[in-house]
Short mmCIF file of C-alpha atoms in Angstrom, two decimals:
data_model
loop_
_atom_site.label_atom_id
_atom_site.label_comp_id
_atom_site.label_asym_id
_atom_site.label_seq_id
_atom_site.Cartn_x
_atom_site.Cartn_y
_atom_site.Cartn_z
CA MET A 1 0.03 0.04 0.01
CA PRO A 2 2.79 2.63 0.90
CA ASN A 3 4.51 1.91 -2.52
CA THR A 4 1.12 2.61 -4.23
CA VAL A 5 0.52 5.83 -2.49
CA THR A 6 4.02 7.03 -3.17
CA ARG A 7 3.69 6.20 -6.79
CA ALA A 8 0.36 8.10 -7.05
CA GLN A 9 1.92 11.05 -5.18
CA THR A 10 4.90 11.07 -7.43
CA VAL A 11 2.64 11.16 -10.59
CA SER A 12 0.53 14.05 -9.04
CA MET A 13 3.74 16.00 -8.27
CA HIS A 14 4.98 15.59 -11.84
CA GLY A 15 1.68 17.42 -12.97
CA LEU A 16 2.33 20.14 -10.44
CA GLY A 17 5.93 20.63 -11.59
CA VAL A 18 4.70 20.84 -15.32
CA VAL A 19 2.33 23.64 -14.20
CA CYS A 20 5.07 25.51 -12.38
CA GLY A 21 7.26 25.12 -15.21
CA LEU A 22 4.86 26.70 -17.68
CA ALA A 23 4.01 29.49 -15.22
CA ALA A 24 7.90 30.20 -14.87
CA GLY A 25 8.06 30.56 -18.76
CA VAL A 26 5.53 33.20 -18.75
CA TRP A 27 7.04 35.23 -16.07
CA LEU A 28 10.78 34.79 -17.03
CA GLY A 29 9.87 35.78 -20.57
CA GLY A 30 8.13 39.00 -19.34
CA ALA A 31 10.75 39.96 -16.80
CA GLU A 32 13.56 40.30 -19.45
CA ALA A 33 11.66 42.94 -21.45
CA PRO A 34 12.73 45.85 -19.24
CA THR A 35 16.40 45.18 -20.25
CA LYS A 36 15.48 46.51 -23.62
CA LEU A 37 16.28 49.88 -21.93
CA VAL A 38 19.94 49.02 -22.44
CA ASN A 39 19.28 50.43 -25.93
CA VAL A 40 18.54 54.00 -24.54
CA GLY A 41 22.12 54.62 -23.35
CA ILE A 42 22.40 52.80 -20.06
CA SER A 43 25.47 50.47 -19.66
CA PRO A 44 24.88 46.82 -19.34
CA PHE A 45 26.39 46.89 -16.02
CA ALA A 46 24.18 49.44 -14.71
CA VAL A 47 21.15 47.65 -16.04
CA SER A 48 22.20 44.36 -14.57
CA LEU A 49 22.97 46.09 -11.14
CA ALA A 50 19.65 47.75 -11.09
CA MET A 51 17.86 44.55 -12.02
CA VAL A 52 19.74 42.62 -9.27
CA LEU A 53 18.66 45.10 -6.65
CA GLY A 54 15.09 44.36 -7.59
CA VAL A 55 15.86 40.65 -7.37
CA PHE A 56 17.49 41.20 -3.92
CA VAL A 57 14.40 42.83 -2.54
CA ALA A 58 11.94 40.28 -4.01
CA ARG A 59 14.09 37.35 -2.82
CA TRP A 60 13.55 38.68 0.69
CA THR A 61 10.04 39.94 0.43
CA LEU A 62 8.28 36.97 -1.33
CA PRO A 63 9.60 34.27 1.18
CA THR A 64 8.64 36.61 4.10
CA LEU A 65 5.09 36.96 2.69
CA LEU A 66 4.56 33.25 1.90
CA LYS A 67 6.28 31.42 4.74
CA GLY A 68 7.69 33.94 7.23
CA THR A 69 11.28 34.69 8.24
CA ASP A 70 11.05 32.14 11.23
CA TYR A 71 10.37 29.34 8.84
CA VAL A 72 12.97 30.49 6.36
CA PHE A 73 15.84 30.71 9.02
CA SER A 74 14.87 27.38 10.71
CA ASP A 75 14.99 25.71 7.29
CA LEU A 76 18.43 27.14 6.60
CA PHE A 77 19.97 26.34 9.95
CA THR A 78 18.87 22.79 9.66
CA ARG A 79 21.06 22.46 6.49
CA PRO A 80 23.78 24.93 7.14
CA HIS A 81 26.16 23.25 4.53
CA LEU A 82 23.78 24.37 1.72
CA MET A 83 24.46 28.13 2.32
CA VAL A 84 27.84 28.01 0.58
CA TRP A 85 26.17 26.30 -2.48
CA ALA A 86 23.50 28.97 -2.33
CA VAL A 87 26.09 31.70 -2.60
CA LEU A 88 27.89 29.96 -5.36
CA ALA A 89 24.64 29.67 -7.32
CA GLY A 90 24.02 33.43 -6.83
CA ALA A 91 27.38 34.24 -8.19
CA LEU A 92 26.88 32.17 -11.22
CA TRP A 93 23.52 33.85 -11.85
CA ALA A 94 24.86 37.39 -11.54
CA VAL A 95 27.46 36.66 -14.27
CA ALA A 96 25.00 34.98 -16.48
CA ASN A 97 22.39 37.79 -16.13
CA THR A 98 25.04 40.31 -17.14
CA LEU A 99 25.93 38.48 -20.28
CA THR A 100 22.13 38.38 -21.07
CA VAL A 101 22.15 42.21 -21.13
CA PHE A 102 24.96 42.26 -23.67
CA ALA A 103 23.23 39.71 -25.74
CA ILE A 104 20.09 41.67 -25.79
CA ARG A 105 21.95 44.87 -26.69
CA ASP A 106 23.79 43.22 -29.45
CA VAL A 107 21.23 40.85 -31.07
CA GLY A 108 17.86 41.74 -29.66
CA LEU A 109 15.44 39.89 -27.12
CA ALA A 110 13.64 37.72 -29.70
CA ILE A 111 17.15 36.29 -30.74
CA ALA A 112 18.89 36.14 -27.52
CA PHE A 113 16.32 34.11 -25.73
CA PRO A 114 16.47 30.85 -27.68
CA LEU A 115 20.31 31.00 -27.60
CA TRP A 116 20.70 31.15 -23.73
CA ASN A 117 17.92 28.72 -23.40
CA ALA A 118 20.32 25.97 -24.55
CA ASN A 119 20.87 25.81 -20.88
CA SER A 120 18.53 22.73 -21.11
CA LEU A 121 21.31 20.68 -22.58
CA ILE A 122 23.65 21.66 -19.65
CA GLY A 123 21.01 20.91 -17.07
CA ILE A 124 20.22 17.48 -18.47
CA PHE A 125 23.81 16.60 -18.41
CA TRP A 126 24.42 17.65 -14.69
CA GLY A 127 21.16 16.06 -13.68
CA TRP A 128 22.37 12.79 -15.20
CA LEU A 129 25.96 12.84 -14.02
CA LEU A 130 25.48 14.17 -10.41
CA PHE A 131 21.81 13.22 -9.45
CA GLN A 132 20.98 10.16 -11.19
CA GLU A 133 18.36 11.64 -13.27
CA MET A 134 17.47 9.61 -16.35
CA ARG A 135 19.17 6.45 -14.73
CA GLY A 136 16.66 3.59 -15.44
CA ALA A 137 14.36 5.65 -17.68
CA GLY A 138 14.42 3.25 -20.40
CA PHE A 139 14.64 3.60 -24.20
CA ARG A 140 11.12 5.42 -24.70
CA VAL A 141 11.70 8.08 -22.12
CA GLY A 142 15.39 8.38 -22.89
CA SER A 143 14.77 8.86 -26.48
CA ARG A 144 12.27 11.59 -25.85
CA VAL A 145 14.80 13.43 -23.86
CA LEU A 146 17.52 12.98 -26.52
CA GLY A 147 15.19 13.98 -29.34
CA GLY A 148 14.23 17.00 -27.47
CA ALA A 149 17.86 18.04 -26.68
CA LEU A 150 18.78 17.63 -30.37
CA ALA A 151 15.69 19.79 -31.37
CA ILE A 152 17.02 22.50 -28.97
CA VAL A 153 20.47 22.41 -30.49
CA ALA A 154 19.03 22.56 -34.04
CA GLY A 155 16.88 25.48 -33.15
CA ALA A 156 19.84 27.33 -31.57
CA ILE A 157 22.04 26.81 -34.67
CA LEU A 158 19.21 27.96 -36.96
CA LEU A 159 18.54 31.14 -34.87
CA ALA A 160 22.29 31.88 -34.70
CA PHE A 161 22.52 31.71 -38.52
CA VAL A 162 19.62 34.06 -38.98
CA THR A 163 21.03 36.45 -36.55
CA VAL A 164 24.19 36.93 -38.42
CA GLN A 165 22.52 37.00 -41.91
CA HIS A 166 19.49 39.15 -41.11
CA THR A 167 20.23 41.70 -38.23
CA ASN A 168 21.09 45.25 -39.04
CA THR A 169 23.96 45.17 -36.60
CA GLY A 170 27.57 44.56 -37.60
CA HIS A 171 28.79 41.05 -38.13
CA ALA A 172 31.32 41.21 -35.15
CA ARG A 173 28.71 42.59 -32.93
CA ALA A 174 26.23 39.79 -33.62
CA VAL A 175 28.84 37.15 -33.01
CA HIS A 176 29.60 38.85 -29.67
CA GLY A 177 25.78 38.78 -28.82
CA ILE A 178 25.53 35.08 -29.69
CA LEU A 179 28.66 34.24 -27.56
CA ALA A 180 27.35 36.20 -24.64
CA ALA A 181 23.90 34.37 -24.80
CA LEU A 182 25.55 30.97 -25.05
CA GLY A 183 27.82 31.88 -22.16
CA ALA A 184 24.77 32.75 -20.10
CA SER A 185 23.40 29.33 -21.11
CA LEU A 186 26.33 27.50 -19.79
CA LEU A 187 26.41 29.36 -16.50
CA TRP A 188 22.66 29.11 -15.80
CA GLY A 189 22.64 25.44 -16.65
CA THR A 190 25.37 24.94 -14.19
CA MET A 191 23.60 27.11 -11.61
CA TYR A 192 20.88 24.42 -11.12
CA VAL A 193 23.50 22.03 -9.62
CA PRO A 194 23.33 23.72 -6.11
CA TYR A 195 19.53 24.08 -6.50
CA ARG A 196 19.10 20.30 -7.09
CA LYS A 197 21.43 19.43 -4.29
CA ALA A 198 19.39 21.62 -1.87
CA TYR A 199 16.00 20.14 -2.86
CA LEU A 200 17.25 16.57 -2.53
CA SER A 201 18.15 17.57 0.98
CA GLY A 202 14.56 18.69 1.65
CA MET A 203 15.19 22.50 1.64
CA ASN A 204 12.36 24.77 0.62
CA PRO A 205 13.12 26.90 -2.44
CA LEU A 206 12.02 29.93 -0.63
CA SER A 207 14.77 29.29 1.82
CA PHE A 208 17.48 28.78 -0.67
CA VAL A 209 16.87 31.72 -2.72
CA THR A 210 17.25 33.90 0.41
CA VAL A 211 20.94 33.13 0.74
CA PHE A 212 21.29 32.82 -3.08
CA THR A 213 20.53 36.63 -3.38
CA VAL A 214 23.69 37.36 -1.06
CA GLY A 215 25.95 35.75 -3.70
CA GLU A 216 24.22 37.37 -6.80
CA LEU A 217 24.19 40.88 -5.40
CA GLY A 218 27.73 40.64 -4.02
CA THR A 219 29.10 39.26 -7.41
CA MET A 220 27.07 41.74 -9.42
CA ALA A 221 28.34 44.81 -7.30
CA LEU A 222 31.89 43.51 -7.74
CA LEU A 223 31.41 43.16 -11.51
CA ALA A 224 29.64 46.43 -11.83
CA VAL A 225 32.41 48.45 -9.85
CA THR A 226 35.33 46.64 -11.58
CA PHE A 227 34.09 46.87 -15.14
CA GLY A 228 31.49 49.55 -15.02
CA GLY A 229 33.73 52.56 -14.23
CA GLY A 230 33.78 52.53 -10.39
CA VAL A 231 31.23 53.45 -7.75
CA THR A 232 31.22 57.12 -8.53
CA HIS A 233 30.60 56.48 -12.34
CA LEU A 234 27.89 53.85 -11.67
CA HIS A 235 26.04 56.11 -9.12
CA ALA A 236 26.10 59.08 -11.59
CA GLU A 237 24.88 56.83 -14.30
CA LEU A 238 22.10 55.35 -12.30
CA TYR A 239 21.08 58.81 -11.00
CA MET A 240 20.93 60.27 -14.42
CA ALA A 241 18.88 57.42 -15.50
CA ARG A 242 16.61 57.43 -12.41
CA HIS A 243 13.43 57.96 -14.57
CA VAL A 244 13.96 54.38 -15.94
CA VAL A 245 15.55 52.61 -13.03
CA PHE A 246 12.28 51.69 -11.61
CA TRP A 247 11.37 49.54 -14.77
CA ILE A 248 14.52 47.66 -14.65
CA PHE A 249 14.13 47.18 -10.73
CA LEU A 250 10.62 45.87 -11.60
CA GLY A 251 11.89 43.52 -14.08
CA GLY A 252 14.19 42.05 -11.47
CA PHE A 253 11.22 41.59 -9.08
CA CYS A 254 9.16 39.88 -11.75
CA TRP A 255 12.05 37.54 -12.66
CA VAL A 256 12.18 36.33 -9.08
CA ILE A 257 8.45 35.25 -9.49
CA GLY A 258 9.27 33.23 -12.49
CA ASP A 259 12.39 31.85 -10.91
CA LEU A 260 10.49 30.76 -7.93
CA PHE A 261 7.96 28.83 -9.99
CA GLN A 262 11.08 27.40 -12.07
CA GLN A 263 12.67 26.29 -8.76
CA TYR A 264 9.43 24.43 -7.68
CA ALA A 265 9.44 22.78 -11.08
CA THR A 266 13.03 21.82 -10.66
CA LYS A 267 12.34 20.39 -7.26
CA TYR A 268 9.34 18.21 -8.21
CA ILE A 269 10.47 16.98 -11.73
CA GLY A 270 14.17 17.52 -11.78
CA ILE A 271 16.78 19.57 -13.73
CA GLY A 272 16.46 17.62 -16.90
CA ARG A 273 12.63 18.23 -17.10
CA GLY A 274 12.12 21.33 -15.08
CA ILE A 275 14.59 23.51 -17.09
CA PRO A 276 13.43 22.63 -20.62
CA LEU A 277 9.78 23.18 -19.42
CA SER A 278 10.44 26.69 -18.00
CA ASN A 279 12.47 27.52 -21.19
CA THR A 280 9.03 28.04 -22.80
CA ASN A 281 9.92 31.58 -21.84
CA GLN A 282 11.44 31.65 -25.39
CA LEU A 283 7.76 31.86 -26.69
CA TRP A 284 7.01 34.79 -24.29
CA GLY A 285 10.37 36.46 -25.02
CA LEU A 286 9.54 36.16 -28.66
CA ALA A 287 6.07 37.56 -28.07
CA TRP A 288 7.43 40.67 -26.02
CA GLY A 289 10.15 41.38 -28.59
CA ALA A 290 8.13 41.00 -31.63
CA LEU A 291 4.69 42.22 -30.61
CA VAL A 292 5.47 44.94 -28.10
CA PHE A 293 8.89 46.11 -29.19
CA GLY A 294 8.63 45.34 -32.86
CA GLU A 295 12.05 43.74 -33.05
CA LEU A 296 11.18 41.79 -36.19
CA ALA A 297 10.11 44.81 -38.10
CA HIS A 298 13.65 45.12 -40.04
CA VAL A 299 13.96 41.51 -40.64
CA SER A 300 13.13 40.07 -44.04
CA GLY A 301 10.23 37.79 -44.67
CA GLU A 302 12.29 34.70 -45.16
CA GLY A 303 14.28 35.53 -41.87
CA ARG A 304 11.09 35.89 -39.90
CA TRP A 305 9.94 32.55 -40.98
CA LEU A 306 13.27 31.02 -39.96
CA ILE A 307 13.24 32.84 -36.57
CA VAL A 308 9.67 31.41 -36.00
CA ALA A 309 10.77 27.97 -37.17
CA GLY A 310 13.76 27.97 -34.93
CA SER A 311 11.85 29.11 -31.94
CA LEU A 312 9.15 26.41 -32.40
CA LEU A 313 11.77 23.90 -32.82
CA MET A 314 13.38 24.86 -29.49
CA ILE A 315 9.93 25.07 -27.83
CA ALA A 316 8.88 21.55 -29.25
CA GLY A 317 12.28 20.08 -27.81
CA ALA A 318 11.64 21.46 -24.54
CA VAL A 319 8.03 20.15 -24.36
CA PHE A 320 9.13 16.76 -25.69
CA ILE A 321 11.68 16.48 -22.83
CA SER A 322 9.42 17.66 -20.17
CA SER A 323 6.48 15.23 -21.13
CA ALA A 324 8.81 12.30 -20.39
CA ALA A 325 7.57 11.51 -17.08
CA ALA A 326 9.95 9.43 -14.84
CA PRO A 327 9.12 5.66 -14.69
CA ALA A 328 9.51 3.52 -11.57
CA ARG A 329 13.07 2.60 -11.99
CA GLU A 330 14.06 6.23 -12.56
CA GLN A 331 12.15 7.29 -9.45
CA ALA A 332 14.18 4.55 -7.59
CA SER A 333 17.42 6.13 -8.77
CA GLY A 334 16.09 9.48 -7.54
CA ARG A 335 15.41 8.05 -4.09
CA ASP A 336 19.02 6.78 -4.07
CA ALA A 337 20.26 10.23 -4.72
CA ILE A 338 18.30 11.50 -1.75
CA SER A 339 19.56 8.72 0.37
CA ARG A 340 23.13 9.60 -0.69
CA GLU A 341 22.71 13.26 0.42
CA CYS A 342 21.04 12.24 3.64
CA GLU A 343 23.86 9.94 4.65
CA ARG A 344 26.61 12.46 3.71
CA TYR A 345 25.01 15.25 5.76
CA GLY A 346 23.18 13.35 8.42
CA LEU A 347 19.74 14.29 7.37
CA SER A 348 16.40 12.36 7.93
CA LEU A 349 15.53 10.36 4.83
CA GLU A 350 11.82 10.45 5.77
CA GLU A 351 11.75 14.23 6.02
CA CYS A 352 13.68 14.71 2.72
CA VAL A 353 11.35 12.35 0.82
CA ALA A 354 8.31 14.08 2.32
CA ALA A 355 9.61 17.36 1.20
CA GLN A 356 10.20 16.07 -2.34
CA LEU A 357 6.47 15.07 -2.35
CA GLY A 358 5.34 18.39 -0.90
CA ALA A 359 4.03 16.55 2.10
CA ARG A 360 5.98 18.50 4.86
CA HIS A 361 3.90 21.73 4.69
CA GLY A 362 2.82 21.77 8.13
CA ASP A 363 6.40 22.53 9.46
CA GLY A 364 7.19 25.93 10.78
CA GLU A 365 3.64 27.20 10.18
CA LYS A 366 2.74 29.99 12.69
CA THR A 367 -0.48 32.00 13.07
CA LYS A 368 1.30 35.19 14.24
CA ARG A 369 4.30 36.74 12.33
CA PRO A 370 7.07 38.62 14.01
CA TRP A 371 7.22 42.35 13.81
CA TRP A 372 10.36 42.19 11.55
CA ASP A 373 8.22 40.34 8.80
CA VAL A 374 6.12 43.53 8.60
CA LEU A 375 9.16 45.69 8.54
CA ILE A 376 10.59 43.74 5.56
CA VAL A 377 7.47 44.15 3.52
CA ALA A 378 7.15 47.68 4.47
CA VAL A 379 10.70 48.63 3.30
CA ALA A 380 10.08 46.78 0.04
CA VAL A 381 6.80 48.72 -0.58
CA THR A 382 8.77 52.00 0.32
CA ILE A 383 11.46 51.20 -2.24
CA PHE A 384 8.87 50.61 -4.93
CA LEU A 385 7.00 53.80 -4.21
CA TRP A 386 10.33 55.91 -4.04
CA LEU A 387 11.49 54.46 -7.44
CA GLY A 388 8.11 54.71 -8.89
CA LEU A 389 7.57 58.26 -8.21
CA GLN A 390 10.54 59.15 -10.17
CA ALA A 391 9.66 56.80 -13.11
CA GLU A 392 8.77 58.00 -16.59
CA VAL A 393 7.46 56.12 -19.54
CA PRO A 394 10.69 54.63 -21.23
CA PRO A 395 11.38 56.34 -24.64
CA LEU A 396 10.74 53.19 -26.60
CA ALA A 397 8.19 52.40 -29.17
CA MET A 398 5.83 49.94 -27.48
CA ASN A 399 2.51 48.34 -28.66
CA THR A 400 -0.09 49.27 -25.81
CA PHE A 401 -2.54 46.57 -26.59
CA TRP A 402 0.03 43.70 -26.53
CA THR A 403 1.69 45.13 -23.50
CA ILE A 404 -1.59 44.89 -21.53
CA SER A 405 -2.42 41.63 -22.93
CA LEU A 406 0.76 40.09 -21.99
CA CYS A 407 0.58 41.44 -18.48
CA VAL A 408 -2.79 39.94 -18.02
CA VAL A 409 -1.49 36.50 -18.97
CA MET A 410 1.33 36.90 -16.43
CA ALA A 411 -1.11 37.76 -13.75
CA PHE A 412 -3.33 34.78 -14.61
CA ALA A 413 -0.30 32.41 -14.50
CA ALA A 414 0.92 33.78 -11.16
CA LEU A 415 -2.35 33.48 -9.49
CA GLY A 416 -3.30 30.21 -10.95
CA CYS A 417 -0.07 28.38 -10.18
CA GLY A 418 0.42 30.16 -6.78
CA TRP A 419 -3.07 28.90 -5.75
CA LEU A 420 -2.12 25.21 -6.88
CA LEU A 421 1.09 25.42 -4.81
CA TRP A 422 -0.57 26.69 -1.78
CA LYS A 423 -3.45 24.13 -1.97
CA ARG A 424 -1.15 21.25 -2.59
CA THR A 425 1.90 21.91 -0.54
CA ARG A 426 1.49 25.31 1.27
CA PHE A 427 4.38 26.45 -0.72
CA GLU A 428 6.78 23.57 0.52
#
């Protein structure tokens, strides 16, 4: 009987992971849109730093709202060895995020997105090598993953070719943009190793990202000061661009919402499936770039068809991979990976398995929050108001109808997936 229940729970969590991955795609696609502001004279380092500040605020505010700081710190100090991994993951994210800003500047949002989404391949490799994902999957499931991976590679190659042939930027600049996007792909694919390690150990994504943000903010500050002209220059640049900093800051906050959904997907269905599914953000990135910002206006008819074909090929590959649900033998390999982490760090196997199934949601719940939870949220609201009062409409040509429509889709995805997570796991 217990095995039957466990198998049913695993299938159920696969469905929840798929929904989280799709919601992540919507938000990750929309959150990158504000980085278009790099084309109005703001340096990539200033854009990335402003975005990371928004990420930092969000990574403290959202966990506080959803679970409370008492729960978060209790979860962290139960597994203190994971804090170093969280800082490392944050550092990788900061470098990758900076590379995406360069990629968007050089080749545009609609082109850069599918290139850095090749992180699916990196994630599949690390999941197989380090966490026994796909072990025991069998030919049917394995061929789906391999076929999807090949589709992603083919789509990336096609889009890279179209970029060089059909953009109005110089050849060298286009190549630099492609390399920046692929570099971000490598770093983001590797970044999920610490995440997966944390989730196998039973940690909540909300707890992990709280420490994660220390690594990303520290690394981004170091990059910005070192390569962005120093503290004085960055301060002057951000002050002069204060009328648009709010939108970049908001983009960072929105990115965290998508990233949290992505982490829940990674927790429940693994790296090899969770990342490709969240990489449907390519569809939403293409929608924002083409429909809102008109990025494809100067591309030839043939080039547009090739871009659409490449994008669809990558999306199809990601969906193909994510639809390959883990069979019983692969699930057993996953439990072996959990057992290995528990033995290494002296953790409870029962608790870690329960967390993997979203069944530990009663832990750490309190009816009354401490005063500092209210303070954290109040500070976040104050920062938003302060930046918002200085904001102006960005000097970019934007389609109002499509902007509103895509924002509605983002709200629907967040509310729908958030409700499912709360109902099924209480955000565990």
